[in-house]
C-alpha atoms as a PDB file:
ATOM      1  CA  UNK A   1      25.687  -0.102  -8.142  1.00  0.00           C
ATOM      2  CA  UNK A   2      24.273  -2.009 -11.084  1.00  0.00           C
ATOM      3  CA  UNK A   3      20.540  -2.130 -11.753  1.00  0.00           C
ATOM      4  CA  UNK A   4      20.530  -5.827 -10.884  1.00  0.00           C
ATOM      5  CA  UNK A   5      22.326  -5.233  -7.577  1.00  0.00           C
ATOM      6  CA  UNK A   6      19.952  -2.389  -6.749  1.00  0.00           C
ATOM      7  CA  UNK A   7      16.927  -4.650  -7.382  1.00  0.00           C
ATOM      8  CA  UNK A   8      18.462  -7.349  -5.178  1.00  0.00           C
ATOM      9  CA  UNK A   9      19.089  -4.786  -2.423  1.00  0.00           C
ATOM     10  CA  UNK A  10      15.487  -3.544  -2.619  1.00  0.00           C
ATOM     11  CA  UNK A  11      14.171  -7.121  -2.503  1.00  0.00           C
ATOM     12  CA  UNK A  12      16.292  -7.915   0.570  1.00  0.00           C
ATOM     13  CA  UNK A  13      15.193  -4.710   2.322  1.00  0.00           C
ATOM     14  CA  UNK A  14      11.549  -5.389   1.540  1.00  0.00           C
ATOM     15  CA  UNK A  15      11.824  -8.982   2.730  1.00  0.00           C
ATOM     16  CA  UNK A  16      13.522  -7.866   5.951  1.00  0.00           C
ATOM     17  CA  UNK A  17      10.792  -5.306   6.647  1.00  0.00           C
ATOM     18  CA  UNK A  18       8.047  -7.856   5.957  1.00  0.00           C
ATOM     19  CA  UNK A  19       9.753 -10.390   8.237  1.00  0.00           C
ATOM     20  CA  UNK A  20      10.015  -7.791  11.019  1.00  0.00           C
ATOM     21  CA  UNK A  21       6.310  -6.968  10.607  1.00  0.00           C
ATOM     22  CA  UNK A  22       5.358 -10.648  10.708  1.00  0.00           C
ATOM     23  CA  UNK A  23       7.425 -11.150  13.862  1.00  0.00           C
ATOM     24  CA  UNK A  24       5.903  -8.073  15.514  1.00  0.00           C
ATOM     25  CA  UNK A  25       2.349  -9.145  14.691  1.00  0.00           C
ATOM     26  CA  UNK A  26       2.901 -12.805  15.596  1.00  0.00           C
ATOM     27  CA  UNK A  27       4.309 -11.801  18.992  1.00  0.00           C
ATOM     28  CA  UNK A  28       1.457  -9.373  19.623  1.00  0.00           C
ATOM     29  CA  UNK A  29       3.878  -6.432  19.647  1.00  0.00           C
ATOM     30  CA  UNK A  30       3.026  -4.189  16.674  1.00  0.00           C
ATOM     31  CA  UNK A  31       4.858  -1.320  18.399  1.00  0.00           C
ATOM     32  CA  UNK A  32       8.123  -3.133  17.587  1.00  0.00           C
ATOM     33  CA  UNK A  33       7.844  -1.270  14.261  1.00  0.00           C
ATOM     34  CA  UNK A  34       7.990   2.462  14.915  1.00  0.00           C
ATOM     35  CA  UNK A  35       5.181   4.689  13.681  1.00  0.00           C
ATOM     36  CA  UNK A  36       7.718   6.752  11.732  1.00  0.00           C
ATOM     37  CA  UNK A  37       9.121   3.700   9.927  1.00  0.00           C
ATOM     38  CA  UNK A  38       5.631   2.422   9.106  1.00  0.00           C
ATOM     39  CA  UNK A  39       4.625   5.837   7.756  1.00  0.00           C
ATOM     40  CA  UNK A  40       7.782   6.090   5.644  1.00  0.00           C
ATOM     41  CA  UNK A  41       7.342   2.633   4.112  1.00  0.00           C
ATOM     42  CA  UNK A  42       3.581   2.989   3.643  1.00  0.00           C
ATOM     43  CA  UNK A  43       3.877   6.365   1.912  1.00  0.00           C
ATOM     44  CA  UNK A  44       6.583   5.052  -0.410  1.00  0.00           C
ATOM     45  CA  UNK A  45       4.570   1.923  -1.217  1.00  0.00           C
ATOM     46  CA  UNK A  46       1.410   3.930  -1.962  1.00  0.00           C
ATOM     47  CA  UNK A  47       3.323   6.351  -4.218  1.00  0.00           C
ATOM     48  CA  UNK A  48       4.933   3.485  -6.110  1.00  0.00           C
ATOM     49  CA  UNK A  49       1.646   1.591  -6.421  1.00  0.00           C
ATOM     50  CA  UNK A  50      -0.069   4.684  -7.850  1.00  0.00           C
ATOM     51  CA  UNK A  51       2.772   5.284 -10.318  1.00  0.00           C
ATOM     52  CA  UNK A  52       2.848   1.650 -11.461  1.00  0.00           C
ATOM     53  CA  UNK A  53      -0.953   1.560 -11.777  1.00  0.00           C
ATOM     54  CA  UNK A  54      -1.093   4.346 -14.351  1.00  0.00           C
ATOM     55  CA  UNK A  55      -1.557   3.355 -17.979  1.00  0.00           C
ATOM     56  CA  UNK A  56      -1.678  -0.401 -17.389  1.00  0.00           C
ATOM     57  CA  UNK A  57      -3.823  -2.711 -19.459  1.00  0.00           C
ATOM     58  CA  UNK A  58      -4.907  -4.535 -16.280  1.00  0.00           C
ATOM     59  CA  UNK A  59      -5.236  -3.386 -12.698  1.00  0.00           C
ATOM     60  CA  UNK A  60      -2.200  -4.211 -10.559  1.00  0.00           C
ATOM     61  CA  UNK A  61      -3.282  -6.507  -7.723  1.00  0.00           C
ATOM     62  CA  UNK A  62      -2.281  -4.632  -4.558  1.00  0.00           C
ATOM     63  CA  UNK A  63      -1.574  -7.578  -2.266  1.00  0.00           C
ATOM     64  CA  UNK A  64      -0.210 -10.446  -4.331  1.00  0.00           C
ATOM     65  CA  UNK A  65       0.039 -13.708  -2.456  1.00  0.00           C
ATOM     66  CA  UNK A  66      -0.613 -12.211   0.994  1.00  0.00           C
ATOM     67  CA  UNK A  67      -4.008 -10.515   0.917  1.00  0.00           C
ATOM     68  CA  UNK A  68      -5.291  -8.428   3.805  1.00  0.00           C
ATOM     69  CA  UNK A  69      -8.663  -9.066   5.396  1.00  0.00           C
ATOM     70  CA  UNK A  70     -11.655  -6.718   5.143  1.00  0.00           C
ATOM     71  CA  UNK A  71     -11.025  -5.090   8.532  1.00  0.00           C
ATOM     72  CA  UNK A  72      -7.379  -4.387   7.690  1.00  0.00           C
ATOM     73  CA  UNK A  73      -8.327  -2.997   4.279  1.00  0.00           C
ATOM     74  CA  UNK A  74     -11.102  -0.713   5.561  1.00  0.00           C
ATOM     75  CA  UNK A  75      -8.943   0.521   8.451  1.00  0.00           C
ATOM     76  CA  UNK A  76      -6.246   1.585   5.990  1.00  0.00           C
ATOM     77  CA  UNK A  77      -8.730   2.960   3.438  1.00  0.00           C
ATOM     78  CA  UNK A  78     -10.386   5.188   6.046  1.00  0.00           C
ATOM     79  CA  UNK A  79      -7.000   6.474   7.238  1.00  0.00           C
ATOM     80  CA  UNK A  80      -5.928   7.154   3.635  1.00  0.00           C
ATOM     81  CA  UNK A  81      -9.160   9.043   2.977  1.00  0.00           C
ATOM     82  CA  UNK A  82      -8.749  11.216   6.091  1.00  0.00           C
ATOM     83  CA  UNK A  83      -5.086  11.879   5.323  1.00  0.00           C
ATOM     84  CA  UNK A  84      -5.855  12.905   1.731  1.00  0.00           C
ATOM     85  CA  UNK A  85      -8.959  14.884   2.788  1.00  0.00           C
ATOM     86  CA  UNK A  86     -11.241  12.725   0.622  1.00  0.00           C
ATOM     87  CA  UNK A  87     -14.903  11.952   1.178  1.00  0.00           C
ATOM     88  CA  UNK A  88     -17.065   9.123  -0.122  1.00  0.00           C
ATOM     89  CA  UNK A  89     -18.223  11.198  -3.110  1.00  0.00           C
ATOM     90  CA  UNK A  90     -14.579  11.692  -4.126  1.00  0.00           C
ATOM     91  CA  UNK A  91     -13.943   7.992  -3.701  1.00  0.00           C
ATOM     92  CA  UNK A  92     -16.979   7.111  -5.833  1.00  0.00           C
ATOM     93  CA  UNK A  93     -15.671   9.238  -8.710  1.00  0.00           C
ATOM     94  CA  UNK A  94     -12.277   7.495  -8.596  1.00  0.00           C
ATOM     95  CA  UNK A  95     -13.778   4.053  -8.098  1.00  0.00           C
ATOM     96  CA  UNK A  96     -15.715   4.387 -11.354  1.00  0.00           C
ATOM     97  CA  UNK A  97     -12.519   5.026 -13.309  1.00  0.00           C
ATOM     98  CA  UNK A  98     -11.413   2.169 -15.479  1.00  0.00           C
ATOM     99  CA  UNK A  99      -8.697   0.140 -13.719  1.00  0.00           C
ATOM    100  CA  UNK A 100      -6.144   1.284 -16.286  1.00  0.00           C
ATOM    101  CA  UNK A 101      -6.803   4.988 -15.658  1.00  0.00           C
END
C-alpha cells in the first residue's frame, strides 16, 4: 500500500469512528461504542499526540475544529491522571514545561 493510500485509509477509518461516536452520543446511547474500542482508540490517539507534540515550535492544538467542553476535558484529564498514577504536583511540573518540550 502506498503512503498516500495508507493516509486515505486512516482518514476514512478516523472519520467512520467519529461518525459512529456522534451517532451514539446524539441518540443518547454511548454504549454503542464498546469500552474496549474506546480504550484502544483513545490510547493510540494519546500516544500519537504525545509523539507529535515533541520538539514542535508551537503547541499542537488537541481538538482542532471540534473542541470539548470543560466537563469533558476534566473528566478525561482526571481519568488519565489516575491511569498514569499522577498527582497534581506531577501535573504542575509538566504544565510548566514550554509547549515545545
